[in-house]
Amino acid sequence: MTKRLLEGLRFRCTRCRSALPATARDWRCPECGDALALDGMPSFERESVDRSESSIWRYSPHVPPRDRVTLGEGWTPLIAAGRSKGAVLYKLEYLNPTGSFKDRGMSFLSTFLSAMKVGTVVEDSSGNAGASLATYAARANIHATIYVPSYTSPHKLSQISASGMECVSVPGPRADAARAVETAARAGAYYASHFWNPFALEGLKTFAYEVVEQLGWKCPDRVIFPCGHGTLLLGSYYGFETLRQAGVIETVPQLYCIQAAACAPIAEAFATQSDTVPAIRAGETVAEGIRIAEPARGREILSALRRAYDGHGRGRTGSPHRRRALQA
Ligand SMILES: [Zn+2]
C-alpha cells in the first residue's frame, strides 16, 4: 500500500472553504465547525469505467485492486417490481455484503484508512453503519470500537460482534453515544463517521453512477430516498452532479427525502424554507433506522434538495409540477 492514493487530495469545508490535508483527523472544520468534503478526486470518465468489475470499484480504476478494501459491495440490481412495468424501479441495496448501502462508503473509507496506516477507528451507530464499519475494519486489519446506545437491538449488536470488533454500550439517548465517540476521537482514535467523514460520503456517489449506467447512461426523472442523516441522498446528489459536470447527463434528477412523521427534521426545515435543519424532539416510530433528530449535514442536504428541484437552473423551475411541489 502506498501513499500515492492520497496525492492531490484535501478536505475542504463546505461552508467557509478552509482546506485541510486529507490525512487530517478532524471530522469537522476546525475554523467554523461545519462538515468537510473531499477535494481533488479524478473527474468522471465514462470510457474509463471497468466493466469487468462488478462492484463500486468499477468507477475507480485509478485505485489498484491490491490497494482496495473490498467485499464486493455495490453494483446492486435495479429492478422493476409489481405492476409498475418499469415505471418505478427499485435499487436492491440490501444485497450489499453487510446488508446496507453503508458498505459503499465504508469500503471506500477503509481503503484510504489503510493507505494512511490508521490502526484504530471509532464510530457511533445504532445500527447498520456500525456493523458495516466493523466488518470492513476487520477486512483491513484495523481495530474498530463501535459506541452504541444501550437500547440497540440484540441482532444489530451480534452483527458487530461477529466481526470480532469491540462494541461499547452507552446508556441514555443516541446523542450520548455521539459524545462518547467524540471523546475517544479527541484522545487519538480516528473517527470513521459514516456521516461526517468525507471519504465515506465520496463512496456513496457510486449509487448515482450505477443508476445512470444501469439505465443505459440515462438520468432517472426522480429518485426517492428514506432519510435519517440523509447521507445516501447527499452522496447520490454529488454523484449525479459529478456526472452532469462530466457531460454524461444534462440535469440532476429531482430527489425526494422521505422521513417518518414522528421524526422529520429535514422535511420540516424544507417546508419552512429554512437554510439549516434545527434539532427536533424525535417521537417514536417503527422506522428506527431513520430516527435522527439532528442530521449532521442538514444544511448541505437542504441545498441539494433545492438545487436538484431546480435542475441547476436549467428550466425546471417553471413547470406546474415544481410549482405544486414548492407550494406543498
Ligand atoms: Zn469551515
mmCIF file of C-alpha atoms and ligand atoms in Angstrom:
data_model
loop_
_atom_site.group_PDB
_atom_site.id
_atom_site.type_symbol
_atom_site.label_atom_id
_atom_site.label_comp_id
_atom_site.label_asym_id
_atom_site.label_seq_id
_atom_site.Cartn_x
_atom_site.Cartn_y
_atom_site.Cartn_z
ATOM 1 C CA MET A 1 0.000 0.000 0.000
ATOM 2 C CA THR A 2 1.441 3.362 -0.972
ATOM 3 C CA LYS A 3 0.557 6.902 -0.083
ATOM 4 C CA ARG A 4 0.113 7.603 -3.795
ATOM 5 C CA LEU A 5 -3.643 7.255 -3.333
ATOM 6 C CA LEU A 6 -3.685 10.369 -1.193
ATOM 7 C CA GLU A 7 -1.719 12.617 -3.547
ATOM 8 C CA GLY A 8 -3.614 15.751 -4.510
ATOM 9 C CA LEU A 9 -6.476 15.088 -2.092
ATOM 10 C CA ARG A 10 -7.664 17.620 0.501
ATOM 11 C CA PHE A 11 -10.568 18.119 2.836
ATOM 12 C CA ARG A 12 -12.447 21.349 2.190
ATOM 13 C CA CYS A 13 -15.042 22.938 4.442
ATOM 14 C CA THR A 14 -18.483 23.004 2.834
ATOM 15 C CA ARG A 15 -19.185 26.403 4.395
ATOM 16 C CA CYS A 16 -16.044 28.560 4.808
ATOM 17 C CA ARG A 17 -13.938 26.685 2.191
ATOM 18 C CA SER A 18 -10.962 26.213 4.544
ATOM 19 C CA ALA A 19 -8.651 23.434 3.325
ATOM 20 C CA LEU A 20 -7.024 20.635 5.344
ATOM 21 C CA PRO A 21 -4.808 17.721 4.338
ATOM 22 C CA ALA A 22 -6.883 14.602 3.559
ATOM 23 C CA THR A 23 -4.858 12.826 6.229
ATOM 24 C CA ALA A 24 -6.264 15.171 8.906
ATOM 25 C CA ARG A 25 -8.122 13.575 11.799
ATOM 26 C CA ASP A 26 -10.599 16.462 12.060
ATOM 27 C CA TRP A 27 -14.150 15.324 11.404
ATOM 28 C CA ARG A 28 -15.454 18.901 11.235
ATOM 29 C CA CYS A 29 -13.952 22.167 10.018
ATOM 30 C CA PRO A 30 -11.603 23.484 12.742
ATOM 31 C CA GLU A 31 -12.486 27.058 11.709
ATOM 32 C CA CYS A 32 -16.299 27.041 11.649
ATOM 33 C CA GLY A 33 -17.361 23.540 12.756
ATOM 34 C CA ASP A 34 -19.248 22.689 9.581
ATOM 35 C CA ALA A 35 -18.929 19.499 7.522
ATOM 36 C CA LEU A 36 -15.950 18.698 5.287
ATOM 37 C CA ALA A 37 -15.897 17.396 1.703
ATOM 38 C CA LEU A 38 -13.211 15.640 -0.325
ATOM 39 C CA ASP A 39 -11.408 17.705 -2.969
ATOM 40 C CA GLY A 40 -9.115 16.513 -5.752
ATOM 41 C CA MET A 41 -10.646 13.207 -6.887
ATOM 42 C CA PRO A 42 -10.221 12.388 -10.605
ATOM 43 C CA SER A 43 -13.090 13.598 -12.784
ATOM 44 C CA PHE A 44 -15.605 11.032 -14.044
ATOM 45 C CA GLU A 45 -14.793 9.461 -17.425
ATOM 46 C CA ARG A 46 -17.367 7.132 -18.893
ATOM 47 C CA GLU A 47 -14.710 5.483 -21.079
ATOM 48 C CA SER A 48 -12.672 4.574 -18.002
ATOM 49 C CA VAL A 49 -15.380 2.503 -16.289
ATOM 50 C CA ASP A 50 -14.022 -1.012 -15.698
ATOM 51 C CA ARG A 51 -16.937 -3.139 -16.946
ATOM 52 C CA SER A 52 -15.226 -6.325 -15.753
ATOM 53 C CA GLU A 53 -15.545 -5.173 -12.118
ATOM 54 C CA SER A 54 -18.962 -5.864 -10.543
ATOM 55 C CA SER A 55 -18.553 -3.545 -7.551
ATOM 56 C CA ILE A 56 -18.235 0.147 -6.707
ATOM 57 C CA TRP A 57 -14.606 -0.102 -7.812
ATOM 58 C CA ARG A 58 -15.592 -0.185 -11.499
ATOM 59 C CA TYR A 59 -15.656 3.650 -11.145
ATOM 60 C CA SER A 60 -12.216 3.939 -9.508
ATOM 61 C CA PRO A 61 -9.825 2.267 -11.938
ATOM 62 C CA HIS A 62 -7.041 4.543 -10.616
ATOM 63 C CA VAL A 63 -7.066 2.599 -7.318
ATOM 64 C CA PRO A 64 -5.068 -0.610 -7.899
ATOM 65 C CA PRO A 65 -7.038 -3.772 -6.945
ATOM 66 C CA ARG A 66 -4.388 -4.755 -4.367
ATOM 67 C CA ASP A 67 -4.996 -1.469 -2.511
ATOM 68 C CA ARG A 68 -8.802 -1.840 -2.269
ATOM 69 C CA VAL A 69 -10.528 -2.924 0.919
ATOM 70 C CA THR A 70 -13.475 -4.644 -0.679
ATOM 71 C CA LEU A 71 -16.058 -7.356 -0.072
ATOM 72 C CA GLY A 72 -17.752 -6.948 -3.445
ATOM 73 C CA GLU A 73 -20.030 -4.035 -2.443
ATOM 74 C CA GLY A 74 -22.150 -2.149 -4.945
ATOM 75 C CA TRP A 75 -23.384 -2.932 -8.487
ATOM 76 C CA THR A 76 -26.662 -3.948 -6.886
ATOM 77 C CA PRO A 77 -29.635 -4.843 -9.117
ATOM 78 C CA LEU A 78 -32.040 -2.169 -10.346
ATOM 79 C CA ILE A 79 -35.346 -3.957 -10.898
ATOM 80 C CA ALA A 80 -38.984 -3.302 -11.724
ATOM 81 C CA ALA A 81 -41.423 -4.834 -9.280
ATOM 82 C CA GLY A 82 -45.150 -5.499 -9.052
ATOM 83 C CA ARG A 83 -47.237 -3.878 -11.738
ATOM 84 C CA SER A 84 -45.046 -0.872 -12.246
ATOM 85 C CA LYS A 85 -43.990 -2.133 -15.730
ATOM 86 C CA GLY A 86 -40.678 -0.392 -15.465
ATOM 87 C CA ALA A 87 -42.025 2.993 -14.424
ATOM 88 C CA VAL A 88 -40.787 2.515 -10.855
ATOM 89 C CA LEU A 89 -37.501 0.747 -10.267
ATOM 90 C CA TYR A 90 -36.024 -0.468 -7.002
ATOM 91 C CA LYS A 91 -32.301 -0.473 -6.221
ATOM 92 C CA LEU A 92 -31.672 -3.504 -4.015
ATOM 93 C CA GLU A 93 -29.168 -2.075 -1.566
ATOM 94 C CA TYR A 94 -29.864 -4.792 0.999
ATOM 95 C CA LEU A 95 -27.823 -7.099 -1.226
ATOM 96 C CA ASN A 96 -24.623 -5.316 -0.182
ATOM 97 C CA PRO A 97 -22.235 -7.508 1.888
ATOM 98 C CA THR A 98 -23.444 -6.392 5.341
ATOM 99 C CA GLY A 99 -26.990 -5.628 4.198
ATOM 100 C CA SER A 100 -26.936 -1.882 3.671
ATOM 101 C CA PHE A 101 -25.784 0.938 1.409
ATOM 102 C CA LYS A 102 -23.292 1.936 4.113
ATOM 103 C CA ASP A 103 -20.872 -0.613 2.618
ATOM 104 C CA ARG A 104 -20.222 1.702 -0.329
ATOM 105 C CA GLY A 105 -18.857 4.368 1.981
ATOM 106 C CA MET A 106 -17.077 2.031 4.373
ATOM 107 C CA SER A 107 -15.246 0.162 1.594
ATOM 108 C CA PHE A 108 -14.031 3.475 0.214
ATOM 109 C CA LEU A 109 -13.136 4.883 3.635
ATOM 110 C CA SER A 110 -11.328 1.712 4.760
ATOM 111 C CA THR A 111 -9.239 1.739 1.596
ATOM 112 C CA PHE A 112 -7.945 5.218 2.413
ATOM 113 C CA LEU A 113 -7.546 4.442 6.130
ATOM 114 C CA SER A 114 -5.389 1.515 5.101
ATOM 115 C CA ALA A 115 -3.296 3.788 2.866
ATOM 116 C CA MET A 116 -2.854 6.152 5.822
ATOM 117 C CA LYS A 117 -1.872 3.207 8.037
ATOM 118 C CA VAL A 118 -4.550 4.084 10.584
ATOM 119 C CA GLY A 119 -4.610 1.396 13.279
ATOM 120 C CA THR A 120 -7.626 2.291 15.413
ATOM 121 C CA VAL A 121 -11.023 3.716 14.473
ATOM 122 C CA VAL A 122 -14.169 4.606 16.400
ATOM 123 C CA GLU A 123 -17.748 5.128 15.256
ATOM 124 C CA ASP A 124 -21.126 5.756 16.872
ATOM 125 C CA SER A 125 -24.095 3.981 15.406
ATOM 126 C CA SER A 126 -27.344 2.398 16.425
ATOM 127 C CA GLY A 127 -27.379 0.013 13.518
ATOM 128 C CA ASN A 128 -26.137 -0.657 10.006
ATOM 129 C CA ALA A 129 -23.225 1.765 9.914
ATOM 130 C CA GLY A 130 -21.565 0.211 12.953
ATOM 131 C CA ALA A 131 -21.885 -3.289 11.523
ATOM 132 C CA SER A 132 -20.561 -2.095 8.172
ATOM 133 C CA LEU A 133 -17.537 -0.299 9.601
ATOM 134 C CA ALA A 134 -16.710 -3.214 11.928
ATOM 135 C CA THR A 135 -16.802 -5.648 9.003
ATOM 136 C CA TYR A 136 -14.628 -3.545 6.708
ATOM 137 C CA ALA A 137 -12.193 -2.672 9.513
ATOM 138 C CA ALA A 138 -11.755 -6.395 10.155
ATOM 139 C CA ARG A 139 -11.043 -6.888 6.463
ATOM 140 C CA ALA A 140 -8.397 -4.120 6.618
ATOM 141 C CA ASN A 141 -6.831 -5.346 9.890
ATOM 142 C CA ILE A 142 -7.860 -2.124 11.638
ATOM 143 C CA HIS A 143 -9.192 -2.223 15.186
ATOM 144 C CA ALA A 144 -12.674 -0.689 15.486
ATOM 145 C CA THR A 145 -14.670 0.293 18.542
ATOM 146 C CA ILE A 146 -18.373 0.942 17.929
ATOM 147 C CA TYR A 147 -20.282 3.026 20.502
ATOM 148 C CA VAL A 148 -23.955 2.076 20.511
ATOM 149 C CA PRO A 149 -26.923 3.329 22.563
ATOM 150 C CA SER A 150 -27.869 0.762 25.197
ATOM 151 C CA TYR A 151 -31.310 0.326 23.585
ATOM 152 C CA THR A 152 -29.764 -1.042 20.360
ATOM 153 C CA SER A 153 -31.445 -4.290 19.309
ATOM 154 C CA PRO A 154 -29.519 -7.526 20.034
ATOM 155 C CA HIS A 155 -29.352 -8.670 16.402
ATOM 156 C CA LYS A 156 -27.552 -5.475 15.429
ATOM 157 C CA LEU A 157 -25.086 -5.934 18.285
ATOM 158 C CA SER A 158 -24.427 -9.508 17.248
ATOM 159 C CA GLN A 159 -23.648 -8.407 13.694
ATOM 160 C CA ILE A 160 -20.995 -6.018 15.062
ATOM 161 C CA SER A 161 -19.601 -8.609 17.468
ATOM 162 C CA ALA A 162 -19.404 -11.238 14.707
ATOM 163 C CA SER A 163 -16.695 -9.151 13.070
ATOM 164 C CA GLY A 164 -14.549 -9.549 16.187
ATOM 165 C CA MET A 165 -14.614 -5.811 16.853
ATOM 166 C CA GLU A 166 -15.358 -4.053 20.127
ATOM 167 C CA CYS A 167 -18.833 -2.826 20.992
ATOM 168 C CA VAL A 168 -19.377 -0.300 23.811
ATOM 169 C CA SER A 169 -22.929 0.144 25.106
ATOM 170 C CA VAL A 170 -23.676 3.745 26.177
ATOM 171 C CA PRO A 171 -26.685 4.360 28.467
ATOM 172 C CA GLY A 172 -29.043 7.210 27.577
ATOM 173 C CA PRO A 173 -30.191 8.693 24.277
ATOM 174 C CA ARG A 174 -28.391 8.396 20.921
ATOM 175 C CA ALA A 175 -26.633 11.744 21.476
ATOM 176 C CA ASP A 176 -24.752 10.306 24.460
ATOM 177 C CA ALA A 177 -23.139 7.675 22.214
ATOM 178 C CA ALA A 178 -22.088 10.510 19.896
ATOM 179 C CA ARG A 179 -20.487 12.378 22.788
ATOM 180 C CA ALA A 180 -18.654 9.225 23.925
ATOM 181 C CA VAL A 181 -17.188 8.630 20.481
ATOM 182 C CA GLU A 182 -16.061 12.253 20.141
ATOM 183 C CA THR A 183 -14.241 11.955 23.462
ATOM 184 C CA ALA A 184 -12.487 8.818 22.179
ATOM 185 C CA ALA A 185 -11.583 10.609 18.944
ATOM 186 C CA ARG A 186 -10.073 13.552 20.828
ATOM 187 C CA ALA A 187 -7.920 11.004 22.680
ATOM 188 C CA GLY A 188 -6.370 9.913 19.369
ATOM 189 C CA ALA A 189 -8.600 7.369 17.586
ATOM 190 C CA TYR A 190 -9.688 8.085 14.018
ATOM 191 C CA TYR A 191 -13.400 8.984 13.926
ATOM 192 C CA ALA A 192 -14.643 6.916 10.979
ATOM 193 C CA SER A 193 -18.085 8.520 11.000
ATOM 194 C CA HIS A 194 -20.474 7.431 8.257
ATOM 195 C CA PHE A 195 -21.997 10.937 8.185
ATOM 196 C CA TRP A 196 -19.068 13.279 8.938
ATOM 197 C CA ASN A 197 -16.242 11.531 7.059
ATOM 198 C CA PRO A 198 -15.608 12.852 3.515
ATOM 199 C CA PHE A 199 -14.212 9.523 2.218
ATOM 200 C CA ALA A 200 -17.363 7.701 3.340
ATOM 201 C CA LEU A 201 -19.537 10.278 1.554
ATOM 202 C CA GLU A 202 -17.405 10.005 -1.594
ATOM 203 C CA GLY A 203 -18.054 6.242 -1.757
ATOM 204 C CA LEU A 204 -21.814 6.861 -1.797
ATOM 205 C CA LYS A 205 -21.542 8.734 -5.113
ATOM 206 C CA THR A 206 -21.327 5.303 -6.762
ATOM 207 C CA PHE A 207 -25.063 4.820 -6.126
ATOM 208 C CA ALA A 208 -25.784 7.567 -8.680
ATOM 209 C CA TYR A 209 -23.171 6.260 -11.122
ATOM 210 C CA GLU A 210 -24.752 2.802 -11.036
ATOM 211 C CA VAL A 211 -28.325 4.026 -11.514
ATOM 212 C CA VAL A 212 -27.345 6.085 -14.566
ATOM 213 C CA GLU A 213 -25.213 3.301 -16.074
ATOM 214 C CA GLN A 214 -27.921 0.675 -15.441
ATOM 215 C CA LEU A 215 -30.426 2.902 -17.246
ATOM 216 C CA GLY A 216 -28.167 2.898 -20.321
ATOM 217 C CA TRP A 217 -26.412 6.128 -19.287
ATOM 218 C CA LYS A 218 -29.717 7.934 -18.896
ATOM 219 C CA CYS A 219 -30.807 10.009 -15.934
ATOM 220 C CA PRO A 220 -33.886 8.957 -13.933
ATOM 221 C CA ASP A 221 -36.621 11.591 -13.525
ATOM 222 C CA ARG A 222 -36.806 11.253 -9.757
ATOM 223 C CA VAL A 223 -35.068 9.311 -7.004
ATOM 224 C CA ILE A 224 -36.719 8.662 -3.639
ATOM 225 C CA PHE A 225 -34.614 8.134 -0.521
ATOM 226 C CA PRO A 226 -35.583 7.286 3.052
ATOM 227 C CA CYS A 227 -33.515 9.741 5.128
ATOM 228 C CA GLY A 228 -32.103 9.706 8.652
ATOM 229 C CA HIS A 229 -28.805 11.550 8.370
ATOM 230 C CA GLY A 230 -29.549 11.642 4.633
ATOM 231 C CA THR A 231 -26.078 10.584 3.531
ATOM 232 C CA LEU A 232 -27.218 8.371 0.648
ATOM 233 C CA LEU A 233 -29.338 11.208 -0.745
ATOM 234 C CA LEU A 234 -26.440 13.636 -0.354
ATOM 235 C CA GLY A 235 -23.762 11.294 -1.725
ATOM 236 C CA SER A 236 -26.026 10.483 -4.676
ATOM 237 C CA TYR A 237 -26.658 14.180 -5.321
ATOM 238 C CA TYR A 238 -22.903 14.761 -5.521
ATOM 239 C CA GLY A 239 -22.648 11.704 -7.794
ATOM 240 C CA PHE A 240 -25.331 12.986 -10.172
ATOM 241 C CA GLU A 241 -23.711 16.424 -10.107
ATOM 242 C CA THR A 242 -20.325 14.875 -10.976
ATOM 243 C CA LEU A 243 -21.974 13.130 -13.949
ATOM 244 C CA ARG A 244 -23.595 16.407 -15.029
ATOM 245 C CA GLN A 245 -20.293 18.230 -14.908
ATOM 246 C CA ALA A 246 -18.690 15.414 -16.922
ATOM 247 C CA GLY A 247 -21.392 15.821 -19.609
ATOM 248 C CA VAL A 248 -22.806 12.309 -19.038
ATOM 249 C CA ILE A 249 -26.274 13.650 -18.063
ATOM 250 C CA GLU A 250 -27.828 17.064 -18.708
ATOM 251 C CA THR A 251 -29.503 17.692 -15.366
ATOM 252 C CA VAL A 252 -29.545 16.090 -11.952
ATOM 253 C CA PRO A 253 -32.801 14.262 -11.168
ATOM 254 C CA GLN A 254 -35.295 15.503 -8.621
ATOM 255 C CA LEU A 255 -34.545 13.985 -5.243
ATOM 256 C CA TYR A 256 -37.193 13.134 -2.645
ATOM 257 C CA CYS A 257 -36.406 12.873 1.050
ATOM 258 C CA ILE A 258 -38.753 10.521 2.913
ATOM 259 C CA GLN A 259 -38.907 10.751 6.712
ATOM 260 C CA ALA A 260 -41.113 9.257 9.420
ATOM 261 C CA ALA A 261 -43.866 11.663 10.544
ATOM 262 C CA ALA A 262 -42.626 11.346 14.130
ATOM 263 C CA CYS A 263 -39.106 12.401 13.186
ATOM 264 C CA ALA A 264 -38.918 14.656 10.132
ATOM 265 C CA PRO A 265 -36.419 17.475 10.755
ATOM 266 C CA ILE A 266 -35.329 17.761 7.107
ATOM 267 C CA ALA A 267 -38.906 17.781 5.785
ATOM 268 C CA GLU A 268 -39.890 20.452 8.330
ATOM 269 C CA ALA A 269 -36.892 22.645 7.504
ATOM 270 C CA PHE A 270 -37.613 22.262 3.771
ATOM 271 C CA ALA A 271 -41.275 23.190 4.241
ATOM 272 C CA THR A 272 -40.423 26.299 6.264
ATOM 273 C CA GLN A 273 -37.742 27.325 3.738
ATOM 274 C CA SER A 274 -35.069 27.264 6.405
ATOM 275 C CA ASP A 275 -31.396 27.113 5.348
ATOM 276 C CA THR A 276 -30.494 24.897 8.282
ATOM 277 C CA VAL A 277 -32.012 21.847 9.960
ATOM 278 C CA PRO A 278 -32.631 22.605 13.646
ATOM 279 C CA ALA A 279 -32.730 19.635 16.017
ATOM 280 C CA ILE A 280 -36.234 18.412 16.841
ATOM 281 C CA ARG A 281 -37.663 16.245 19.603
ATOM 282 C CA ALA A 282 -37.998 12.827 17.958
ATOM 283 C CA GLY A 283 -41.156 10.841 18.531
ATOM 284 C CA GLU A 284 -41.458 7.064 18.428
ATOM 285 C CA THR A 285 -41.566 5.298 15.069
ATOM 286 C CA VAL A 286 -41.103 1.770 13.766
ATOM 287 C CA ALA A 287 -38.645 3.259 11.256
ATOM 288 C CA GLU A 288 -35.851 3.307 13.840
ATOM 289 C CA GLY A 289 -33.092 3.351 11.209
ATOM 290 C CA ILE A 290 -34.095 6.867 10.074
ATOM 291 C CA ARG A 291 -34.949 8.251 13.513
ATOM 292 C CA ILE A 292 -32.322 11.019 13.516
ATOM 293 C CA ALA A 293 -33.389 14.228 15.260
ATOM 294 C CA GLU A 294 -30.409 16.330 14.124
ATOM 295 C CA PRO A 295 -28.901 15.310 10.759
ATOM 296 C CA ALA A 296 -25.193 16.165 10.681
ATOM 297 C CA ARG A 297 -25.160 17.551 7.139
ATOM 298 C CA GLY A 298 -28.609 19.150 7.209
ATOM 299 C CA ARG A 299 -27.599 22.429 5.553
ATOM 300 C CA GLU A 300 -25.967 20.563 2.646
ATOM 301 C CA ILE A 301 -28.997 18.290 2.224
ATOM 302 C CA LEU A 302 -31.441 21.211 2.030
ATOM 303 C CA SER A 303 -29.225 22.872 -0.541
ATOM 304 C CA ALA A 304 -29.003 19.630 -2.557
ATOM 305 C CA LEU A 305 -32.793 19.134 -2.494
ATOM 306 C CA ARG A 306 -33.419 22.675 -3.713
ATOM 307 C CA ARG A 307 -30.752 22.603 -6.390
ATOM 308 C CA ALA A 308 -31.977 19.204 -7.624
ATOM 309 C CA TYR A 309 -35.568 20.527 -7.817
ATOM 310 C CA ASP A 310 -34.273 23.371 -9.884
ATOM 311 C CA GLY A 311 -32.287 21.124 -12.228
ATOM 312 C CA HIS A 312 -29.401 23.527 -11.578
ATOM 313 C CA GLY A 313 -31.224 26.397 -13.169
ATOM 314 C CA ARG A 314 -31.882 24.579 -16.410
ATOM 315 C CA GLY A 315 -35.523 25.438 -16.756
ATOM 316 C CA ARG A 316 -37.404 23.132 -14.439
ATOM 317 C CA THR A 317 -38.431 25.952 -12.129
ATOM 318 C CA GLY A 318 -41.447 26.950 -14.162
ATOM 319 C CA SER A 319 -43.076 23.547 -14.501
ATOM 320 C CA PRO A 320 -46.529 23.083 -12.924
ATOM 321 C CA HIS A 321 -45.157 20.053 -11.062
ATOM 322 C CA ARG A 322 -42.425 22.078 -9.444
ATOM 323 C CA ARG A 323 -44.769 24.914 -8.511
ATOM 324 C CA ARG A 324 -47.086 22.426 -6.824
ATOM 325 C CA ALA A 325 -44.172 20.779 -5.045
ATOM 326 C CA LEU A 326 -42.874 24.038 -3.673
ATOM 327 C CA GLN A 327 -46.301 25.113 -2.514
ATOM 328 C CA ALA A 328 -46.884 21.825 -0.669
HETATM 329 ZN ZN ZN B 1 -15.342 25.985 7.863
#
